[in-house]
Each structure stands twice: as C-alpha cells, then as structure tokens.
Short mmCIF file of C-alpha atoms in Angstrom, two decimals:
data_model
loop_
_atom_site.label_atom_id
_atom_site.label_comp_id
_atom_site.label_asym_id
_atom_site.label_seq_id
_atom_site.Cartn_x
_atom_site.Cartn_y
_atom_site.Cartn_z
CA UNK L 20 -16.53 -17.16 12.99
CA UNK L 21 -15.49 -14.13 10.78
CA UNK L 22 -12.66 -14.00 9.03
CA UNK L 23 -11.40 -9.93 8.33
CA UNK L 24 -8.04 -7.97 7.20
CA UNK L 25 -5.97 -6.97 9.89
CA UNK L 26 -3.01 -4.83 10.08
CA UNK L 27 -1.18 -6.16 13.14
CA UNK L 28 -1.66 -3.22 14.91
CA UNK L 29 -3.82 -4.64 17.98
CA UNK L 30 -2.53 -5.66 21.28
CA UNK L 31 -4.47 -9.25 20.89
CA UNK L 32 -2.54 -10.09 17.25
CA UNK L 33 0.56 -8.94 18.17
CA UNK L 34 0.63 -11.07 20.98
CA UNK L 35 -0.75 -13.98 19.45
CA UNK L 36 2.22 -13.23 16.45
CA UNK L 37 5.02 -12.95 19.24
CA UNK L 38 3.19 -16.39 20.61
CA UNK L 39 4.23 -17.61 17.27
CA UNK L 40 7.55 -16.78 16.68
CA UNK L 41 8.55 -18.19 20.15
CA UNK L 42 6.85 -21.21 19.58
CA UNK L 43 8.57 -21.66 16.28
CA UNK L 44 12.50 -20.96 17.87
CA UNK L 45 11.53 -22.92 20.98
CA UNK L 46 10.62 -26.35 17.86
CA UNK L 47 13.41 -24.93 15.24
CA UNK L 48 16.67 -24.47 15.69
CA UNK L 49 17.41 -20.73 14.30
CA UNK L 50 18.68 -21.67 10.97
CA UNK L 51 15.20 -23.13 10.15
CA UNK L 52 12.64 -20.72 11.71
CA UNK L 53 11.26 -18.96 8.70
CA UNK L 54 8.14 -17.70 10.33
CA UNK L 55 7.51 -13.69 9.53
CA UNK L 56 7.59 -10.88 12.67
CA UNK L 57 5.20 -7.79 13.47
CA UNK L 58 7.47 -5.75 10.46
CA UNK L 59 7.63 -7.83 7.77
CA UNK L 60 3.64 -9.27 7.70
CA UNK L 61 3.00 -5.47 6.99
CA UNK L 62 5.26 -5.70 4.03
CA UNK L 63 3.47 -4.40 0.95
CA UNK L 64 3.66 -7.65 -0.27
CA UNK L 65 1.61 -9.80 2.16
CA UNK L 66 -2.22 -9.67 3.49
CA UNK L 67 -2.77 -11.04 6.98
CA UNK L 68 -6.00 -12.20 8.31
CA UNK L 69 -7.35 -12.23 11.87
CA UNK L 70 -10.42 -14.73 12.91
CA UNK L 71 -12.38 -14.09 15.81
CA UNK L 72 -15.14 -16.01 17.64
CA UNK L 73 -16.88 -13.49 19.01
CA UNK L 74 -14.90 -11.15 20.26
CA UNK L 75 -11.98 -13.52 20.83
CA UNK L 76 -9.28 -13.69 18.63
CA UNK L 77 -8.75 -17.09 17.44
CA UNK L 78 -6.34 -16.96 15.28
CA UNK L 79 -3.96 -15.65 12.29
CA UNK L 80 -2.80 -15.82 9.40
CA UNK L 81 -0.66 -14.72 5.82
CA UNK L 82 -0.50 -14.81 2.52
CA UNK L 83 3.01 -13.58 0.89
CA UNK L 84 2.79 -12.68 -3.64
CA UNK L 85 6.24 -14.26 -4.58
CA UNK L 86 5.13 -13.47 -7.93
CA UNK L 87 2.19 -12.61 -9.77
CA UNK L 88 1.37 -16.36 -9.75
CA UNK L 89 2.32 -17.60 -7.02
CA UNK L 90 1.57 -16.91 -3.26
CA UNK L 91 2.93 -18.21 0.14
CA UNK L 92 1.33 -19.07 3.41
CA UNK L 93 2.64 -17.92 5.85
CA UNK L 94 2.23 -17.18 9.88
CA UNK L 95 -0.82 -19.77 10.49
CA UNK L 96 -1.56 -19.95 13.88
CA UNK L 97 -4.62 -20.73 15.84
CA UNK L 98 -4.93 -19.38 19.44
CA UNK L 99 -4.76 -22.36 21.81
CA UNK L 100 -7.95 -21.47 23.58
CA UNK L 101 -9.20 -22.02 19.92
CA UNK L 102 -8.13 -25.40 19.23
CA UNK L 103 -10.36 -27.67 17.38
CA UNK L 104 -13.10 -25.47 16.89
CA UNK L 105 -12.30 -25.64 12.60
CA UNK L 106 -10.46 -22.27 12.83
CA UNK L 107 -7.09 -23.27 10.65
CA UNK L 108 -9.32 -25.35 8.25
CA UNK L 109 -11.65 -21.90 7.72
CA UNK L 110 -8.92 -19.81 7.38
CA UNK L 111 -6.96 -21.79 4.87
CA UNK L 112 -9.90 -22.03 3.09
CA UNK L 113 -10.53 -18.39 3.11
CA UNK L 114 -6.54 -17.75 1.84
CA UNK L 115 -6.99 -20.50 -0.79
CA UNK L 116 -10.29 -18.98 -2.26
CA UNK L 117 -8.08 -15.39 -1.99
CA UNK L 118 -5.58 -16.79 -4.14
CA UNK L 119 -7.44 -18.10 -6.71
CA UNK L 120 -8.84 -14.27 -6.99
CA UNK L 121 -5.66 -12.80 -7.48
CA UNK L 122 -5.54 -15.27 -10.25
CA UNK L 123 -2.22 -17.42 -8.80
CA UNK L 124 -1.65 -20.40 -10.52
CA UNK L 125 -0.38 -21.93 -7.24
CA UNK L 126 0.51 -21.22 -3.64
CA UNK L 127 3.40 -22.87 -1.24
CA UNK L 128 4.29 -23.23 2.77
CA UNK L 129 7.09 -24.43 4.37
CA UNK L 130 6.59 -25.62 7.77
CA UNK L 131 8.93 -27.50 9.92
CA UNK L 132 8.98 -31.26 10.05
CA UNK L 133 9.31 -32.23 13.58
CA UNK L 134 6.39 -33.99 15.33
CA UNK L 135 5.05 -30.70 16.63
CA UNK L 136 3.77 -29.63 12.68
CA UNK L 137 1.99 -32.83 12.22
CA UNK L 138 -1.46 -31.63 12.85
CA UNK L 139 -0.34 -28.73 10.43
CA UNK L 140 1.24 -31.11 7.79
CA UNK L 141 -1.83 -33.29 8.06
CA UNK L 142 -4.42 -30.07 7.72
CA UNK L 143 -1.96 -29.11 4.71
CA UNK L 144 -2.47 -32.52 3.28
CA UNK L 145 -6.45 -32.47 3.71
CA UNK L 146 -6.54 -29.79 1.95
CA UNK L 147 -4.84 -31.05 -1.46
CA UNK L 148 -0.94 -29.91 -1.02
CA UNK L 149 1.42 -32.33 -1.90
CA UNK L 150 4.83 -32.58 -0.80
CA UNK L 151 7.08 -30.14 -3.05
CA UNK L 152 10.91 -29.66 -3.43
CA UNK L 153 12.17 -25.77 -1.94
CA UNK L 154 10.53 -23.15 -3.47
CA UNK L 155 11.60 -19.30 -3.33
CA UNK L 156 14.43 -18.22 -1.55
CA UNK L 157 14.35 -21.87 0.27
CA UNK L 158 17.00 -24.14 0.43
CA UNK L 159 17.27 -27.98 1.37
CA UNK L 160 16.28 -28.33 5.23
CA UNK L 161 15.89 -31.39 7.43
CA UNK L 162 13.73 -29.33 9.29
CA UNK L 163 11.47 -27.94 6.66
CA UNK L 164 9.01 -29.16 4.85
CA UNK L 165 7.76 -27.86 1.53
CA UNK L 166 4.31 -28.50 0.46
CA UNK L 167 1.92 -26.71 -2.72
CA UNK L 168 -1.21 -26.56 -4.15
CA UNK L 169 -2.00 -26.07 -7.73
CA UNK L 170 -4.82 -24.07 -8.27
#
C-alpha cells in the first residue's frame, strides 16, 4: 500500500471523488452534504492523498488547515473494490501523523449520522475521536455528526 500527494488531476481520482459526492447526496439530504468537489480539494488550503494497491487506486482522502492548529478531514473514501483490505485505517493514520507535523493541536470531521457512516463513525471512534459539538463554519445537524481528536 503507498500512500502519496495527489492533485486530483487523474481520471481514476476524479472518478472515485465524483463516486463520493453522489454517494453522499444519494445518504444526505442537500442541506447536510458537506463533502468537498474536484475545485475546492485543490484549494490552497487542503492536501489530498491518493492510496494505491498496486496500481489500483484504493482510495482518497483530505486534510483542510482551519487554522494554524487545527485541521479537518475531509473527503475519506475507500474504493469499493478496496473494502476491508485496512485502506481507511492506513490513511487516517497517515493524515493523523501529518497533522501532528504541522504542529495542530487537534483535528475534526463531520460525517453524517445515518446508518450508512457507521463503519466510518466506528473507524473514527477506533481511532481516539470523541464525539464533539459543531466546529467551524458548522451548525447543529440531525444529520451530522461531529467528532475530534486532540493531539
């Protein structure tokens, strides 16, 4: 598995981004979809990582500077040919250890809170977040859930 920068530019990541975002407004209703398009993940202000199995992409993901001590997670998504193969838990891993670089003091997600994010929430929770009020720009949403990790 190797984890590498990727600048959204390939065929294989946008599709597996546009994969995303249609999953996410097919689970959310619109008001609650706060997952990031093709545009904004090359916004100055985020790094997005690509993992491959050979050379398969399995999956994706962000990490969003809301200040300079705090980041976000954002865009996670594993490839569903990639399932269970420890992609999400590598890559989370790989932002977390990222974070702690840039010297963040913490870093945040929202995800949604329908029974579709479980196996997110409970990946989340493995890995030490705890349930959090809205952070950011968020508001109160029954179909968001807020979760952080002090680092």
């Amino acid at each position: 598995m190797k984890i590498i920068v990727n600048d959204v530019t390939g065929a294989a990541m946008q599709h597996l981004i546009a994969s995303h975002l249609t999953s996410m407004n097919e689970t959310s209703p619109p008001e609650s979809v706060h997952a990031l398009g093709i545009d904004k993940l090359r916004g100055e202000d985020v790094t997005v990582w690509s993992v491959w199995i050979e050379d398969s992409l399995a999956g994706c993901g962000a990490l969003k500077e809301l200040d300079p001590t705090h980041g976000e997670i954002k865009s996670m998504k594993t490839d569903p040919g990639h399932l269970r193969k420890g992609v999400a838990g590598a890559l989370l891993s790989h932002i977390v250890q990222e974070a702690k670089k840039r010297g963040y003091l913490r870093i945040s997600l929202e995800t949604g809170s329908m029974d579709a994010f479980l196996p997110a929430l409970r990946l989340y929770e493995r890995a030490g977040f705890h349930y959090c009020p809205p952070f950011g720009s968020y508001t109160d949403d029954p179909n968001s859930r807020f979760m952080t990790l002090e680092l």
